[in-house]
């Protein structure tokens, strides 16, 4: 090795090493990249001597990856066949010159961004509002959207999943706060007593009482919350197995149970969830685990597009992109008060470039467009065409959700709400 190999190169270099090892066609090879980024080979059972092709492979991995591969004498691990079968669903699978590769990544949190639910989660339509950074009006939008839909007769369940810095919980006055919130459920669930909290987790804001429908708010934490930081440190844990030798319940699956439990109790027509911003486990669970429609908040800036490019690339590398792409839509946040048409034109162009690169199919010449997930730049209801939210000084304070037809809420959100009803509600079956 004459140069340093970095983590980001390891996956491509594993491919290179497998090609150069000249493995026999039809072989299955399991590759493990562990928590510190080192690569080893998994075999189904111990043997006096590993097969010659595997010995060639670990030698090649070490010479190609340097410090990101274990020395050949430590590079082979053994795993019971039944354990390998259990891990098969987590592997990224590809073929390299007739050899089937199962690539396993051991990650503390990033894996949750590609842990696609194996089954549909029955229940009402769900909408997740997500942004890479705070300050884009995500929580305000969730509140406005809930109020708008409730005025039209919908029973709307609102979940404040921004557990570290809850804002959406401000829809409730202090006296309207329920006894418990999402944090308490996640902690008490670890010891099997979360379900008794559910009836005392929903608050109903007084300002919505005259609406045709209903707004039901589950805050991040309730008024009886004590030791909030101590609870928060436990809220993201996988659930320990019930018996010795059992498997822990993944955090994504715990969130699915939490949402379904609240839905079963409240019987909403639809659910609006305010996600924590950034590439956090909360966002991962809501976006990939619930089959929800997802609004990606963005401003037209290179940091925004670079951030979403990182996320889309991660999905593509881990074979998850097709399971999530048809549920993604863009919201253009904080559209400036001047040159709005030009700003939205640039926004759409940059969004289309990004979606074409990672999400949209490349339609072969002569093929009908309708059979592919692909959209033209100017297609009005395409996922890359943003739902605009215009900047309004009057929204620097929490908006008056009783009157949405006038004032800053109307100026900022009228077009957004029209597009939401036309585009996302039919997608969700409403």
XYZ file of C-alpha atoms in Angstrom:
430
model
C 0.000 0.000 0.000
C 1.451 3.317 -1.103
C -1.485 5.453 -0.091
C -4.141 5.639 2.606
C -7.479 4.010 1.792
C -10.388 5.834 3.430
C -13.736 4.460 4.590
C -15.644 5.887 1.635
C -13.555 3.835 -0.794
C -13.943 0.471 0.898
C -17.110 -0.747 -0.806
C -15.742 -0.161 -4.319
C -12.392 -1.672 -3.349
C -14.128 -4.786 -1.987
C -15.605 -5.226 -5.464
C -12.132 -4.817 -6.975
C -10.595 -7.357 -4.583
C -13.304 -9.927 -5.366
C -12.690 -9.567 -9.096
C -8.932 -9.926 -8.673
C -9.259 -12.970 -6.392
C -10.742 -14.932 -9.346
C -13.315 -16.774 -7.255
C -15.221 -19.714 -8.740
C -18.544 -18.926 -10.416
C -21.539 -19.714 -8.203
C -19.750 -19.014 -4.905
C -21.573 -17.040 -2.180
C -19.332 -14.642 -0.253
C -20.404 -12.809 2.906
C -18.497 -9.606 3.674
C -18.809 -7.842 7.034
C -17.789 -4.201 7.550
C -17.735 -3.738 11.318
C -18.366 -0.708 13.530
C -14.831 0.658 13.135
C -14.917 0.149 9.364
C -12.753 -2.967 8.989
C -13.711 -5.715 6.573
C -13.749 -9.462 7.204
C -15.268 -12.554 5.562
C -18.027 -14.628 7.174
C -18.075 -18.403 6.757
C -20.946 -20.689 7.829
C -18.928 -23.100 9.965
C -15.394 -23.543 11.312
C -12.962 -25.590 9.264
C -9.404 -26.757 9.825
C -8.364 -24.747 6.798
C -10.511 -22.164 4.993
C -11.111 -22.991 1.327
C -8.379 -21.850 -1.024
C -10.612 -19.253 -2.791
C -11.408 -17.628 0.576
C -7.726 -17.533 1.518
C -6.992 -15.773 -1.774
C -9.803 -13.325 -1.097
C -8.678 -12.293 2.394
C -5.125 -11.817 1.111
C -6.445 -9.622 -1.683
C -8.699 -7.670 0.679
C -5.771 -6.929 2.958
C -3.493 -5.788 0.157
C -6.247 -3.656 -1.398
C -7.900 -2.108 1.664
C -4.913 -1.687 3.969
C -6.031 -0.700 7.476
C -9.677 -1.169 6.507
C -9.181 -4.949 6.290
C -8.104 -7.305 9.049
C -4.824 -9.186 8.616
C -5.471 -12.503 6.807
C -5.020 -14.554 9.979
C -7.828 -12.550 11.671
C -10.021 -11.832 8.646
C -12.281 -14.916 8.724
C -15.216 -15.129 11.135
C -17.665 -17.982 11.549
C -21.408 -17.657 11.861
C -24.042 -20.319 12.398
C -26.057 -20.955 9.203
C -29.331 -19.973 10.902
C -27.781 -16.669 12.023
C -26.681 -15.948 8.471
C -30.217 -16.543 7.246
C -31.525 -14.066 9.824
C -29.040 -11.452 8.568
C -29.794 -12.060 4.895
C -32.540 -9.411 4.830
C -30.082 -6.776 6.105
C -27.431 -7.456 3.468
C -26.819 -5.484 0.310
C -26.604 -8.122 -2.411
C -24.862 -7.928 -5.767
C -23.101 -10.168 -8.257
C -19.461 -9.815 -9.279
C -18.388 -11.995 -12.209
C -20.706 -14.845 -11.260
C -20.038 -14.568 -7.503
C -22.928 -13.517 -5.218
C -21.830 -10.994 -2.593
C -23.693 -10.358 0.662
C -22.397 -7.114 2.162
C -23.281 -6.448 5.818
C -22.678 -3.103 7.501
C -22.590 -2.968 11.286
C -23.682 0.591 12.111
C -24.819 2.229 15.307
C -27.546 4.315 13.694
C -27.164 4.723 9.927
C -28.651 1.313 9.197
C -32.033 2.613 10.284
C -32.129 4.785 7.170
C -32.390 1.633 5.043
C -34.389 -0.663 7.343
C -37.476 -0.822 5.145
C -40.498 -2.327 6.857
C -41.143 -5.829 5.569
C -44.925 -5.384 5.751
C -47.350 -2.534 5.309
C -48.445 -0.814 8.501
C -52.220 -0.763 8.346
C -53.918 2.426 9.406
C -54.860 5.893 8.178
C -52.771 7.937 5.705
C -49.632 9.394 7.294
C -47.607 12.479 6.421
C -44.075 13.183 7.682
C -42.519 16.655 7.560
C -38.717 16.500 7.434
C -35.857 18.962 6.977
C -32.094 18.605 7.038
C -31.811 21.608 9.341
C -34.068 23.597 11.633
C -35.525 27.021 11.055
C -37.384 26.189 7.832
C -40.896 26.400 9.266
C -41.488 22.645 9.419
C -43.377 22.693 12.737
C -45.408 25.762 11.776
C -46.378 24.028 8.552
C -47.496 20.915 10.423
C -49.704 23.059 12.661
C -51.196 25.019 9.750
C -51.812 21.816 7.814
C -53.537 20.135 10.757
C -55.766 23.171 11.357
C -56.632 23.459 7.660
C -57.623 19.811 7.336
C -59.596 19.826 10.595
C -61.573 22.853 9.388
C -62.537 20.729 6.392
C -63.910 17.994 8.615
C -60.907 15.685 9.048
C -59.911 14.110 12.349
C -56.184 14.898 12.428
C -53.723 13.227 14.805
C -50.559 15.319 15.226
C -47.379 13.717 16.632
C -44.459 15.884 17.797
C -41.447 13.641 17.160
C -38.935 16.480 17.565
C -38.137 15.084 20.993
C -35.071 17.237 21.722
C -36.570 20.603 20.754
C -40.343 20.189 20.534
C -42.180 23.074 18.898
C -45.350 21.507 17.615
C -46.372 20.818 21.207
C -46.993 24.596 21.410
C -50.328 23.922 19.724
C -51.445 23.106 23.258
C -51.625 25.556 26.139
C -50.040 24.354 29.415
C -53.390 23.347 30.876
C -54.244 21.386 27.701
C -51.092 19.275 27.829
C -51.834 15.593 28.472
C -50.115 13.782 31.310
C -47.741 11.854 29.028
C -46.059 12.178 25.633
C -43.974 10.225 23.162
C -40.823 10.181 25.299
C -42.629 8.589 28.241
C -44.165 5.923 25.983
C -40.775 4.999 24.520
C -39.209 4.677 27.974
C -42.057 2.785 29.634
C -42.259 0.453 26.634
C -38.829 -0.902 27.583
C -40.434 -2.500 30.630
C -43.767 -3.393 28.988
C -46.015 -0.772 30.534
C -46.386 1.783 27.739
C -49.928 0.922 26.681
C -51.495 2.142 29.932
C -50.253 5.658 29.070
C -52.003 5.927 25.694
C -55.379 7.289 26.917
C -53.511 10.124 28.675
C -51.266 11.123 25.752
C -53.651 13.167 23.579
C -54.402 16.857 24.036
C -57.126 18.809 22.237
C -56.461 22.534 21.720
C -59.329 24.843 22.662
C -58.857 26.931 19.496
C -59.950 23.948 17.372
C -63.185 23.160 19.193
C -65.362 24.996 16.650
C -63.876 23.144 13.679
C -65.963 20.629 11.754
C -63.228 18.060 12.306
C -60.809 17.604 15.207
C -57.167 18.296 16.043
C -55.585 15.779 18.433
C -52.018 16.526 19.554
C -49.550 14.091 21.117
C -46.679 16.204 22.519
C -43.065 15.130 22.779
C -43.501 14.884 26.550
C -46.390 15.351 28.964
C -46.950 17.627 31.926
C -46.118 14.815 34.355
C -42.730 14.313 32.738
C -39.887 14.166 35.237
C -36.176 13.702 34.547
C -36.673 14.543 30.884
C -32.998 14.280 29.925
C -32.602 10.955 31.714
C -35.622 9.605 29.838
C -34.421 11.025 26.525
C -31.185 9.096 26.892
C -33.204 5.869 26.966
C -35.889 6.700 24.407
C -33.871 5.576 21.371
C -32.899 2.136 22.662
C -33.808 -1.113 20.973
C -36.062 -3.113 23.267
C -34.280 -5.941 25.105
C -35.453 -9.490 24.315
C -38.184 -10.854 26.540
C -36.281 -14.076 27.178
C -32.713 -15.302 27.144
C -31.566 -16.017 23.629
C -34.297 -13.892 22.058
C -33.780 -10.989 19.659
C -34.132 -7.340 20.646
C -36.902 -5.344 19.014
C -35.470 -2.716 16.679
C -36.204 0.910 17.451
C -37.909 1.352 14.070
C -40.351 -1.414 14.992
C -40.995 0.183 18.377
C -41.934 3.451 16.650
C -44.282 1.546 14.336
C -46.036 0.040 17.378
C -46.222 3.450 19.054
C -47.858 5.093 16.039
C -50.263 2.219 15.505
C -51.266 2.201 19.176
C -52.113 5.906 19.108
C -54.023 5.507 15.858
C -56.039 2.616 17.259
C -56.993 4.722 20.275
C -57.736 8.026 18.490
C -59.241 6.702 15.199
C -57.962 9.637 13.084
C -58.651 10.181 9.401
C -54.985 11.029 8.878
C -51.781 11.535 10.854
C -49.308 14.441 10.605
C -45.844 13.832 12.098
C -43.239 16.489 12.750
C -39.838 14.803 12.459
C -36.641 15.907 14.090
C -34.413 17.679 11.563
C -31.149 16.172 10.329
C -30.058 12.619 9.605
C -31.280 11.284 12.939
C -32.789 7.940 13.925
C -36.191 9.587 14.478
C -36.342 10.748 10.880
C -35.130 7.356 9.677
C -37.915 5.535 11.520
C -40.638 7.886 10.271
C -39.471 8.098 6.650
C -38.582 4.466 5.917
C -40.597 2.583 8.544
C -44.145 3.887 8.200
C -44.930 4.010 4.454
C -45.840 7.670 4.965
C -45.942 10.438 2.380
C -42.861 12.573 3.121
C -42.459 16.313 2.598
C -38.775 17.198 2.290
C -38.270 20.843 3.277
C -35.573 22.659 1.351
C -34.203 26.039 0.377
C -32.390 26.627 -2.893
C -28.827 26.394 -1.630
C -25.914 24.078 -2.314
C -25.761 22.827 1.325
C -29.394 21.727 1.006
C -28.915 19.868 -2.273
C -25.634 18.337 -1.044
C -27.355 17.069 2.090
C -30.176 15.406 0.181
C -27.643 14.000 -2.286
C -25.893 12.248 0.626
C -29.197 10.733 1.775
C -30.294 9.633 -1.703
C -26.870 8.129 -2.384
C -27.059 6.154 0.872
C -30.443 4.755 -0.148
C -29.125 3.885 -3.607
C -26.010 2.132 -2.265
C -28.126 0.071 0.133
C -30.794 -0.876 -2.406
C -33.561 1.064 -0.627
C -34.183 3.857 -3.111
C -37.074 2.184 -4.936
C -38.957 1.544 -1.694
C -38.992 5.216 -0.682
C -38.779 7.354 -3.820
C -42.489 7.371 -4.737
C -43.389 8.784 -1.312
C -41.075 11.831 -1.462
C -42.198 15.374 -2.283
C -40.429 18.714 -1.973
C -41.555 21.786 -0.050
C -39.813 25.057 -0.939
C -39.471 26.763 2.438
C -38.982 30.479 3.058
C -39.501 31.524 -0.558
C -38.146 35.116 -0.524
C -40.534 38.073 -0.976
C -38.743 39.357 -4.101
C -38.109 37.690 -7.474
C -40.226 34.723 -6.394
C -40.811 33.302 -9.883
C -37.105 33.317 -10.673
C -36.284 31.761 -7.292
C -38.809 28.942 -7.811
C -37.569 28.410 -11.374
C -34.016 27.847 -10.098
C -35.295 25.705 -7.238
C -37.191 23.457 -9.645
C -34.197 23.092 -11.950
C -31.830 22.130 -9.110
C -34.404 19.737 -7.649
C -34.947 18.086 -11.034
C -31.200 17.641 -11.515
C -30.982 15.927 -8.121
C -34.029 13.712 -8.630
C -32.892 12.703 -12.125
C -29.513 11.677 -10.741
C -30.784 9.518 -7.880
C -34.566 8.941 -7.909
C -35.927 9.016 -11.437
C -35.592 6.220 -13.992
C -33.674 6.855 -17.175
C -36.263 6.084 -19.845
C -34.795 4.057 -22.752
C -35.403 5.525 -26.227
C -38.710 4.431 -27.699
C -40.200 3.325 -24.375
C -43.484 4.915 -23.163
C -42.851 7.376 -20.324
C -45.840 6.192 -18.289
C -44.208 2.870 -17.408
C -41.235 4.504 -15.699
C -40.769 6.602 -12.576
C -39.659 9.683 -14.471
C -40.936 13.256 -14.831
C -40.263 16.207 -17.096
C -38.795 19.401 -15.681
C -42.006 21.415 -16.034
C -44.453 18.682 -14.990
C -46.681 20.450 -12.490
C -47.377 17.654 -10.002
C -43.988 15.938 -10.221
C -42.210 15.143 -6.921
C -39.421 17.624 -7.724
C -41.878 20.490 -8.355
C -41.948 22.204 -4.954
C -44.974 23.018 -2.854
C -44.112 26.669 -2.056
C -44.238 28.297 1.364
C -43.624 32.041 1.133
C -41.649 33.950 3.732
C -43.838 36.206 5.876
C -42.609 38.390 8.714
C -45.867 37.798 10.558
C -45.009 34.109 10.914
C -41.928 34.780 13.029
C -44.328 34.363 15.963
C -46.608 31.327 16.323
C -49.537 31.864 13.896
C -53.181 32.294 14.814
C -54.574 28.955 13.737
C -58.193 30.042 14.162
C -58.166 32.210 11.024
C -56.312 30.815 8.045
C -58.125 32.782 5.318
C -56.397 36.099 5.924
C -53.171 37.624 7.175
C -49.705 36.071 7.027
C -50.902 32.449 7.073
C -52.978 33.013 3.955
C -50.130 34.800 2.170
C -47.575 32.148 3.064
C -49.609 28.958 2.734
C -52.525 29.349 0.310
C -50.682 27.822 -2.654
C -49.045 25.151 -0.479
C -52.416 24.011 0.896
C -54.014 23.922 -2.559
C -51.162 21.823 -3.939
C -51.196 19.544 -0.895
C -54.886 18.802 -1.354
C -54.539 18.258 -5.087
C -51.335 16.235 -5.057
C -50.724 14.459 -1.744
C -54.222 13.678 -0.521
C -55.072 11.574 -3.606
C -51.679 9.834 -3.284
C -52.691 8.855 0.256
C -56.134 7.680 -0.829
C -58.065 10.623 0.632
